[in-house]
PDB file of C-alpha atoms in Angstrom:
ATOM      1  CA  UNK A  24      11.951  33.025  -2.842  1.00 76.00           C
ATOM      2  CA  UNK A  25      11.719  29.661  -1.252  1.00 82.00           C
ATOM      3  CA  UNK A  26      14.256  27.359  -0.797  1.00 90.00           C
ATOM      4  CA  UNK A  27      14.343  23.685   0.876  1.00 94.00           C
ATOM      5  CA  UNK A  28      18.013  22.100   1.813  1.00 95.00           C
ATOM      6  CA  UNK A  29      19.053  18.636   3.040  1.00 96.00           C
ATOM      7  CA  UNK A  30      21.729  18.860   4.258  1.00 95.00           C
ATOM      8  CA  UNK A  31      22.534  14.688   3.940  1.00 95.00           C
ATOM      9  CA  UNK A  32      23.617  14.016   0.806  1.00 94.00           C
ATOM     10  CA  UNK A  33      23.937  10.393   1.445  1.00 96.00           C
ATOM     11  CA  UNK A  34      22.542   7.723   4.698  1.00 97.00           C
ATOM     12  CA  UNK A  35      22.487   4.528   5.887  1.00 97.00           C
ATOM     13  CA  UNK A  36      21.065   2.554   8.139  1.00 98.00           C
ATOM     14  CA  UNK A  37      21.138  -0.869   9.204  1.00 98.00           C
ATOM     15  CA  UNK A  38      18.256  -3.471   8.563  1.00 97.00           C
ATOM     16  CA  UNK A  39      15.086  -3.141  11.062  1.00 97.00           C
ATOM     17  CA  UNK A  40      16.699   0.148  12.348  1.00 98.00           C
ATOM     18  CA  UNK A  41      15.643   3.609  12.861  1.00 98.00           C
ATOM     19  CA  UNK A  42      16.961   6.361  10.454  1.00 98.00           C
ATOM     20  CA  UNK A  43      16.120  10.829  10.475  1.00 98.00           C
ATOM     21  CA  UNK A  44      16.753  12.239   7.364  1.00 98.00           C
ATOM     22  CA  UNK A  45      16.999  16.554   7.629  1.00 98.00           C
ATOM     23  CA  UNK A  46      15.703  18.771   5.683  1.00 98.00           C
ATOM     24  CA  UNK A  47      15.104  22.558   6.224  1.00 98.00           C
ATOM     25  CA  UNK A  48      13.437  25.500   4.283  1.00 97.00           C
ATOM     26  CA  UNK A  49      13.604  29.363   4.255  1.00 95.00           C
ATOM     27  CA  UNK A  50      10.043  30.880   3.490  1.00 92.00           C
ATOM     28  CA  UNK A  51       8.244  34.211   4.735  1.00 90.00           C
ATOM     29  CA  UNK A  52       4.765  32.539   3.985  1.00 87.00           C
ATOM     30  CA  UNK A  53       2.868  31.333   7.087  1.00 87.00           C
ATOM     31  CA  UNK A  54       0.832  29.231   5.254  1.00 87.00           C
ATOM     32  CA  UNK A  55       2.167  26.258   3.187  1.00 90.00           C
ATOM     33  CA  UNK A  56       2.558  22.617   2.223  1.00 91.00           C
ATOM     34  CA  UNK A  57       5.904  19.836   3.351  1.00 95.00           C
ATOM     35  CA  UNK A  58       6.059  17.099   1.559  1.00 95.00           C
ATOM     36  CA  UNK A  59       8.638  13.774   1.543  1.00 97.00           C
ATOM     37  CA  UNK A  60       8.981  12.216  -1.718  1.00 96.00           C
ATOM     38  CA  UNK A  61      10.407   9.172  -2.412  1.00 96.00           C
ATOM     39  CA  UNK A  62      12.298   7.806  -5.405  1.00 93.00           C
ATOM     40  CA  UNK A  63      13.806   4.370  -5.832  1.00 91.00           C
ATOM     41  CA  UNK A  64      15.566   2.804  -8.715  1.00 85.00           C
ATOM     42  CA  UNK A  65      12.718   2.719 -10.657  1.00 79.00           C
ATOM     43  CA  UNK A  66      12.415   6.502 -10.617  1.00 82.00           C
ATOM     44  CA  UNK A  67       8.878   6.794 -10.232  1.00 86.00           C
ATOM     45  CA  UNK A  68       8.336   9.652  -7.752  1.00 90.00           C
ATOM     46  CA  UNK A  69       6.002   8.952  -4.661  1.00 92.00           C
ATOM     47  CA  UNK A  70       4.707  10.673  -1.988  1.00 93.00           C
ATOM     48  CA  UNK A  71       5.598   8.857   1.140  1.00 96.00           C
ATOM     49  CA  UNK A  72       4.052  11.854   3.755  1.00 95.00           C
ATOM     50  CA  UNK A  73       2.056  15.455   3.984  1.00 94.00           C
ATOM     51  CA  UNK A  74       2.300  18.006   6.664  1.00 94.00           C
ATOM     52  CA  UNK A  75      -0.025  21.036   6.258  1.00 91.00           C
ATOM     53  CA  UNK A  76       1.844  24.125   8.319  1.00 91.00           C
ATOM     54  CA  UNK A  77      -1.314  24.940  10.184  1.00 89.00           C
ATOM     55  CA  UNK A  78      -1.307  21.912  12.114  1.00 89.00           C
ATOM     56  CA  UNK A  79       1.060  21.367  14.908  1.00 86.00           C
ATOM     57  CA  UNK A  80       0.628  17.939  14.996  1.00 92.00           C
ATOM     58  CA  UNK A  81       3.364  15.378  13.111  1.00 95.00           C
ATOM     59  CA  UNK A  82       1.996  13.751  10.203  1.00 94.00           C
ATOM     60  CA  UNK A  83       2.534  10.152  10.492  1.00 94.00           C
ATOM     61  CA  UNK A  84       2.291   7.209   8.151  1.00 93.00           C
ATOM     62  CA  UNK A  85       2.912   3.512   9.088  1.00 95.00           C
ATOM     63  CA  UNK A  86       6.522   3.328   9.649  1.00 97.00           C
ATOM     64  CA  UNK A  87       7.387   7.149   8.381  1.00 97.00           C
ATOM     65  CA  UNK A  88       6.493  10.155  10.235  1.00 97.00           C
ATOM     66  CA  UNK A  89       7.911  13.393  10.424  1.00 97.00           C
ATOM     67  CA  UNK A  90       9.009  15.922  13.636  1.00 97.00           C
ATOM     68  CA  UNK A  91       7.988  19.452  12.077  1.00 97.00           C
ATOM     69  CA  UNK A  92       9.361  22.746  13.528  1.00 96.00           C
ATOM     70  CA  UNK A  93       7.838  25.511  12.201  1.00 95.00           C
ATOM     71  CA  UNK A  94       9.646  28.078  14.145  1.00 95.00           C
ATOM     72  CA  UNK A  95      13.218  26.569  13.080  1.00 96.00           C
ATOM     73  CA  UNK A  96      11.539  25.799   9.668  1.00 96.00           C
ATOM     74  CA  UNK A  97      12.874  22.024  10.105  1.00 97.00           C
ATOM     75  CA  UNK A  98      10.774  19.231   8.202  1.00 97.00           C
ATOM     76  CA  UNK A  99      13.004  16.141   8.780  1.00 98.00           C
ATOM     77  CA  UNK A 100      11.784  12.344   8.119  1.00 98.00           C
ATOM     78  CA  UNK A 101      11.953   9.291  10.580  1.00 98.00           C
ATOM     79  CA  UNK A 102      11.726   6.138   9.177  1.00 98.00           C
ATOM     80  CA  UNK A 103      11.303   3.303  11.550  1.00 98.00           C
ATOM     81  CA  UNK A 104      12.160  -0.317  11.373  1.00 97.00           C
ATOM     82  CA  UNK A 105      13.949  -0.070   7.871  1.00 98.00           C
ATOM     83  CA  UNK A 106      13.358  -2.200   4.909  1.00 97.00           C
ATOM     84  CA  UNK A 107      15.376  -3.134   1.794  1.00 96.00           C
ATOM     85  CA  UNK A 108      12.598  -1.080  -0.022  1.00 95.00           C
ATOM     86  CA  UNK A 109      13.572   1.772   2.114  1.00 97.00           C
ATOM     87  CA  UNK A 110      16.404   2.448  -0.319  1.00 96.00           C
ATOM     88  CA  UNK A 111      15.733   4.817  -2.635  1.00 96.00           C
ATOM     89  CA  UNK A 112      16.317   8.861  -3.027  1.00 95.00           C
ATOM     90  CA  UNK A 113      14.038  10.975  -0.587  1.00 97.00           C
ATOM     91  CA  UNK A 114      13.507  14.533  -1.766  1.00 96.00           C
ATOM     92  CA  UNK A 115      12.079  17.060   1.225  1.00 97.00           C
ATOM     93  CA  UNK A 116       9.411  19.971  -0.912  1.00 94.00           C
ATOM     94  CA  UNK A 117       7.860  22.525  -0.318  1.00 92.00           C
ATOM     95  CA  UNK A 118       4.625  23.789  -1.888  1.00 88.00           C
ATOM     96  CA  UNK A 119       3.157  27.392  -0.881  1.00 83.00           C
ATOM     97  CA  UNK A 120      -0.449  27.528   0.249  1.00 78.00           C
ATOM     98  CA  UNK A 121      -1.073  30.950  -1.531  1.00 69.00           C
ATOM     99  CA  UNK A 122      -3.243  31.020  -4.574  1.00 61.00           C
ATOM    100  CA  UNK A 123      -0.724  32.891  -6.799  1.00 58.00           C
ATOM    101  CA  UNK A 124       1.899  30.463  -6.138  1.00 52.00           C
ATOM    102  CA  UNK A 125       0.414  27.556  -5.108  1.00 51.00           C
ATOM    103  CA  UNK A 126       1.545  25.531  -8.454  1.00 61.00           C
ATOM    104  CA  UNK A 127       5.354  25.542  -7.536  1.00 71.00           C
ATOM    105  CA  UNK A 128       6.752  23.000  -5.793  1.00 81.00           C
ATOM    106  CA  UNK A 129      10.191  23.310  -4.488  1.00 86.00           C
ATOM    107  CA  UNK A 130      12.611  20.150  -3.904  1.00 90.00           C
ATOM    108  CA  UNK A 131      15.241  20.086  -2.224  1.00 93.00           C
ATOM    109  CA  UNK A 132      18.556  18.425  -3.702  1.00 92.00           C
ATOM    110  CA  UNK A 133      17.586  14.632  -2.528  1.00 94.00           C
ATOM    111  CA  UNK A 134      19.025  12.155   0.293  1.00 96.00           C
ATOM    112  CA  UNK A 135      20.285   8.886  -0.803  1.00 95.00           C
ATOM    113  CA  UNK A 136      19.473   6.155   1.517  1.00 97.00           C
ATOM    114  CA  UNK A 137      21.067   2.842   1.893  1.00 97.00           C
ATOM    115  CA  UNK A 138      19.927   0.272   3.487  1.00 97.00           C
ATOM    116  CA  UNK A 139      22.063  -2.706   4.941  1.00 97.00           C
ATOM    117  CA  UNK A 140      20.657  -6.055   5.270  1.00 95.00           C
TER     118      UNK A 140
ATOM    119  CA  UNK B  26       1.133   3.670 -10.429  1.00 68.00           C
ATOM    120  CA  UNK B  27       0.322   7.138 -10.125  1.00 74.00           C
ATOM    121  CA  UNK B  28      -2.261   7.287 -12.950  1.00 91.00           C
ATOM    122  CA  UNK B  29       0.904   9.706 -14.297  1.00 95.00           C
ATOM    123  CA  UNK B  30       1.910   8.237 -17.472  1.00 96.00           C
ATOM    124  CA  UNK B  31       4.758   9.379 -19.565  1.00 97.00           C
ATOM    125  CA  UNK B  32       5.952   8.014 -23.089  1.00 97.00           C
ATOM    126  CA  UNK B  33       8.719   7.303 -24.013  1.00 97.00           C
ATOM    127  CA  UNK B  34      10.367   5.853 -21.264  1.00 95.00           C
ATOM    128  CA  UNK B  35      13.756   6.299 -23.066  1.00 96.00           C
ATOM    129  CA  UNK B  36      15.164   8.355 -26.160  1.00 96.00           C
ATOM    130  CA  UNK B  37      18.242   8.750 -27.877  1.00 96.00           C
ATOM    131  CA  UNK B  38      18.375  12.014 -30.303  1.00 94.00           C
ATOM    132  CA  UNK B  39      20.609  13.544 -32.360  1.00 92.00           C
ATOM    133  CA  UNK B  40      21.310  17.570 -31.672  1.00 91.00           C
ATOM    134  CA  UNK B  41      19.246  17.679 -35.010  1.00 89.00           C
ATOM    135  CA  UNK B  42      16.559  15.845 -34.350  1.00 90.00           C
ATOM    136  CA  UNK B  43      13.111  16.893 -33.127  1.00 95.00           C
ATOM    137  CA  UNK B  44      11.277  14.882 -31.210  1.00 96.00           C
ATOM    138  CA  UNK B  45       8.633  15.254 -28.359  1.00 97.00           C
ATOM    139  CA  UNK B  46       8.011  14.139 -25.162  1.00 98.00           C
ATOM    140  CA  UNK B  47       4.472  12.820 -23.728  1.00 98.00           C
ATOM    141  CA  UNK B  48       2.882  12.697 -20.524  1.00 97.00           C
ATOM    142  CA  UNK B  49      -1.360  11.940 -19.771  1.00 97.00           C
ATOM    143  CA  UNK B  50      -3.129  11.885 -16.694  1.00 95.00           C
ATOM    144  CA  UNK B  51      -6.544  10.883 -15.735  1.00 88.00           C
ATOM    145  CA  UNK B  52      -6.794  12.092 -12.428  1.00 91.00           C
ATOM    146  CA  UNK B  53      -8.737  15.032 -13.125  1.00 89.00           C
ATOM    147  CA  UNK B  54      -6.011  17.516 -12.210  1.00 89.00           C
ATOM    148  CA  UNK B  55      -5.796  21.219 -13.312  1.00 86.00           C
ATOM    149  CA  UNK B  56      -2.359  21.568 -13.181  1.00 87.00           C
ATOM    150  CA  UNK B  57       0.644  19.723 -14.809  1.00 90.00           C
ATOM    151  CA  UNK B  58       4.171  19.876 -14.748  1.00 91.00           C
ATOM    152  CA  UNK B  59       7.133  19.464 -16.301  1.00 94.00           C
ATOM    153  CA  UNK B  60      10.797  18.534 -14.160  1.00 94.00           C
ATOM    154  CA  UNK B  61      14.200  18.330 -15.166  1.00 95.00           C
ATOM    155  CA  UNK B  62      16.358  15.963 -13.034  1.00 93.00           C
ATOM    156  CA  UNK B  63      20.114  15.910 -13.904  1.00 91.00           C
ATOM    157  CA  UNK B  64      22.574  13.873 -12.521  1.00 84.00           C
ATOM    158  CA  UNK B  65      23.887  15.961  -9.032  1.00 74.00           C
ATOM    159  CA  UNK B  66      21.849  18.598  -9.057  1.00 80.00           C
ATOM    160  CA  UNK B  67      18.085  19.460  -7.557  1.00 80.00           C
ATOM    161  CA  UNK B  68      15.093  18.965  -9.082  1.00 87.00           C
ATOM    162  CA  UNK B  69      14.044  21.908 -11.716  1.00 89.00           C
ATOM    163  CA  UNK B  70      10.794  23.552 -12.475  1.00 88.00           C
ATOM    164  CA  UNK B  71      10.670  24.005 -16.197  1.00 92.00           C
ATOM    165  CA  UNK B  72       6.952  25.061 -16.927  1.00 91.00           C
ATOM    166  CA  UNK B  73       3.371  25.093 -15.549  1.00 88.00           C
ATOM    167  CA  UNK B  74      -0.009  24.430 -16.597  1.00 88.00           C
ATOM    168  CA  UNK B  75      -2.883  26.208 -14.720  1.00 82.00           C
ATOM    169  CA  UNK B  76      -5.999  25.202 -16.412  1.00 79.00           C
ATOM    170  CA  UNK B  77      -4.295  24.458 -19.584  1.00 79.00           C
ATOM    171  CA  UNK B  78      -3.024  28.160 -19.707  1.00 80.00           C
ATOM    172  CA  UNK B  79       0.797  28.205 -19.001  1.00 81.00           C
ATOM    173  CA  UNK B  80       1.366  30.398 -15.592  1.00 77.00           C
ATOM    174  CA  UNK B  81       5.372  29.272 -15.493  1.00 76.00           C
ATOM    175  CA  UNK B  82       8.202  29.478 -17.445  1.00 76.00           C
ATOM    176  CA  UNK B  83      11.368  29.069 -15.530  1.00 76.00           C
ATOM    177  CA  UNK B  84      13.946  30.551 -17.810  1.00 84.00           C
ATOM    178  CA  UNK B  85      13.964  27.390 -20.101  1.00 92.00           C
ATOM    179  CA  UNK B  86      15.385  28.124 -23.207  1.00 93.00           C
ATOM    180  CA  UNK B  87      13.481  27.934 -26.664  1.00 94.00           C
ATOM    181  CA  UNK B  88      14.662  24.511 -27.546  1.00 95.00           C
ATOM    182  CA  UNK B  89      12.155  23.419 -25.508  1.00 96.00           C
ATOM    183  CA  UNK B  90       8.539  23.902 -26.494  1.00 95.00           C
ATOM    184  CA  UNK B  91       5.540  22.567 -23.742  1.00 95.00           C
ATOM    185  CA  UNK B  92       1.721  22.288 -25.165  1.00 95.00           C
ATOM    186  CA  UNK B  93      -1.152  21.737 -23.119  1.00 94.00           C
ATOM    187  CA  UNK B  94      -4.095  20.662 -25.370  1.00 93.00           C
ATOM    188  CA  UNK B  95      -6.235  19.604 -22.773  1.00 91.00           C
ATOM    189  CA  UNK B  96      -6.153  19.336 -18.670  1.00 87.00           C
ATOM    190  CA  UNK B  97      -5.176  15.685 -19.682  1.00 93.00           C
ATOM    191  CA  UNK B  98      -2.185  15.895 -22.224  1.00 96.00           C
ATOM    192  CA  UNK B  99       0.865  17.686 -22.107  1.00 96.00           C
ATOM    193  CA  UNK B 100       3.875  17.520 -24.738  1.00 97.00           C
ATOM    194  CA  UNK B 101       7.369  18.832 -24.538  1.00 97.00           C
ATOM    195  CA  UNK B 102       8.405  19.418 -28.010  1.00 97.00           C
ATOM    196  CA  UNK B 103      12.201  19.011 -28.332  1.00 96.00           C
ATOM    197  CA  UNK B 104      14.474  20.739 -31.508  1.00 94.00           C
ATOM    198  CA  UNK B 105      18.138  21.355 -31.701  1.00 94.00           C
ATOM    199  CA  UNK B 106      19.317  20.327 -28.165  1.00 94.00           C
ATOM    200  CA  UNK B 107      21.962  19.667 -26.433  1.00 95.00           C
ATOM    201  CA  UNK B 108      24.534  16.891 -24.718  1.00 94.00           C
ATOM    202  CA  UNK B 109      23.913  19.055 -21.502  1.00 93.00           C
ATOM    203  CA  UNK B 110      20.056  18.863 -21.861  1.00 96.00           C
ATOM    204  CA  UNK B 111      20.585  14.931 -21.627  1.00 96.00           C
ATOM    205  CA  UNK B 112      18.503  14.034 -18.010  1.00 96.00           C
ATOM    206  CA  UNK B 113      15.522  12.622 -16.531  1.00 95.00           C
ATOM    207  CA  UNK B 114      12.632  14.423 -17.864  1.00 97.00           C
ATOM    208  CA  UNK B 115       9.912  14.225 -15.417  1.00 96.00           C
ATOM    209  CA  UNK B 116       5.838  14.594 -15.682  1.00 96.00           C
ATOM    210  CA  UNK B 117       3.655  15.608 -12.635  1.00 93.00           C
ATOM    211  CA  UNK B 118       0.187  16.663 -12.146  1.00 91.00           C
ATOM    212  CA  UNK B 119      -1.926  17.963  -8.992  1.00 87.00           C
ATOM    213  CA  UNK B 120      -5.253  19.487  -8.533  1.00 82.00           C
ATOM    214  CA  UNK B 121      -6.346  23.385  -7.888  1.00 68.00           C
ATOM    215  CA  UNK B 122      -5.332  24.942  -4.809  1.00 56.00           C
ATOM    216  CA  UNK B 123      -8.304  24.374  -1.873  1.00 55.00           C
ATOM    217  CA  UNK B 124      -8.439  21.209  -3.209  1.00 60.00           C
ATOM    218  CA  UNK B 125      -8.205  18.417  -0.416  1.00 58.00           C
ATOM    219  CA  UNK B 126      -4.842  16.682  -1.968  1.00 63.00           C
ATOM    220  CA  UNK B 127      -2.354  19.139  -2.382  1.00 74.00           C
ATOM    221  CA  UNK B 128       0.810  16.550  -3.784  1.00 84.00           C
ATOM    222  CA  UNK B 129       1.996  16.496  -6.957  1.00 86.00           C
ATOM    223  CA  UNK B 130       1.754  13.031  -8.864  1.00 91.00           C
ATOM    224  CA  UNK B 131       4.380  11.844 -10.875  1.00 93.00           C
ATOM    225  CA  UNK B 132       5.119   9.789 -14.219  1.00 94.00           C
ATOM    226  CA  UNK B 133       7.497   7.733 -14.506  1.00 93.00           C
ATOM    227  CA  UNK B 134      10.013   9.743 -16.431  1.00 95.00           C
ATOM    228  CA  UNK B 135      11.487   9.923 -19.892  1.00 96.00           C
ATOM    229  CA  UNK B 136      15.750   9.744 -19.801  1.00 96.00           C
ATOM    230  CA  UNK B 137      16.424  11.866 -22.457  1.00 97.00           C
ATOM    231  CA  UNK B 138      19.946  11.291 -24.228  1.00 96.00           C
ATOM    232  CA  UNK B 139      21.155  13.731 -26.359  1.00 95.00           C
ATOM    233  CA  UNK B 140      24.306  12.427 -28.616  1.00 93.00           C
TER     234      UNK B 140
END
């Protein structure tokens, strides 16, 4: 079975600052789905960034991107130039590319950033 | 928005109480989800909807009943529960694998207190 860790319970980082949040993942599937999720206060879950395993290039999104290492099966999430919005809980996933399976997505237990103005 | 939407936002029952939980998406997704999020611990799968046919059950225990009437609606029915089944009940929906967007959309959530 899969499972995703982050191994960060809680961060910070300072206003207008750069912050990596961790997040690993035991599989035996080649072929799958990493996802970061992001959930403030409000706790509305939303997708802040995708990375398809095929591709060896780093998904990146405005200020988010991610350094994926497939080999190590490390999926972690740089966020530069933090914001006050920043602050919320950031869940790594994992979702398997295989028919059968496809419909389960597996979180990981959830980073809680803080963000100091 | 997310196009996820989940009513009630908030509920208060009684361990004898039956009540149910709703969550409707227009998105035109085939599958649909529903999470439990407690306090501490990870996010957890209760059950999925392929199609409107249920292809998960994660161990959940009979208390909790999930209906899929349509690609569109789901339900959680709730009877008999528990203080420890008081969390952040969680909606999500995503479309077929092969399907260009592989994420999972999410409702806003229903915290659930049982008294």
């Amino acid at each position: 079975a899969q499972t995703v860790t982050q191994s960060q319970p809680e961060m910070s980082v300072q206003e207008a600052e750069t912050v990596t949040l961790s997040c690993t993942y035991d599989t035996s599937e080649s072929d799958y789905y990493l996802f970061w999720y992001k959930q403030p206060p409000s706790r509305q879950m939303i997708l802040v960034i995708r990375q398809e395993a095929y591709k060896q290039q780093n998904a990146t999104e405005n200020r988010f991107s991610v350094n994926f290492q497939k080999a190590a099966k490390s999926f972690s999430l740089k966020i530069s130039d933090s914001q006050l919005g920043d602050a919320a809980m950031y869940f790594c996933a994992y979702r398997s590319a295989w028919k059968t399976s496809y419909d389960k997505v597996i979180f990981g237990p959830g980073t809680s950033l803080s963000v100091i103005p | 928005e997310t196009g996820v939407t989940q009513t009630p936002r908030h509920l208060v029952m009684g361990m004898t109480n039956k009540k149910s939980l709703k969550c409707e998406q227009h998105l035109g997704h085939n599958a649909m989800y529903w999470y439990k999020q407690s306090a501490k611990k990870p996010l957890e799968l209760m059950f999925v909807y392929n199609f409107k046919e249920q292809t998960e059950n994660n161990s959940v225990p009979s208390r909790f009943s999930p209906e899929c009437p349509n690609s569109s609606h789901l339900f959680l029915h709730l009877h008999t529960l528990q203080p420890e089944d008081s969390a952040l009940y969680l909606c999500a929906s995503s479309q077929a694998a092969g399907a260009s967007l592989t994420e999972a959309f999410f409702g806003q959530g229903t915290r659930l207190t049982v008294v």
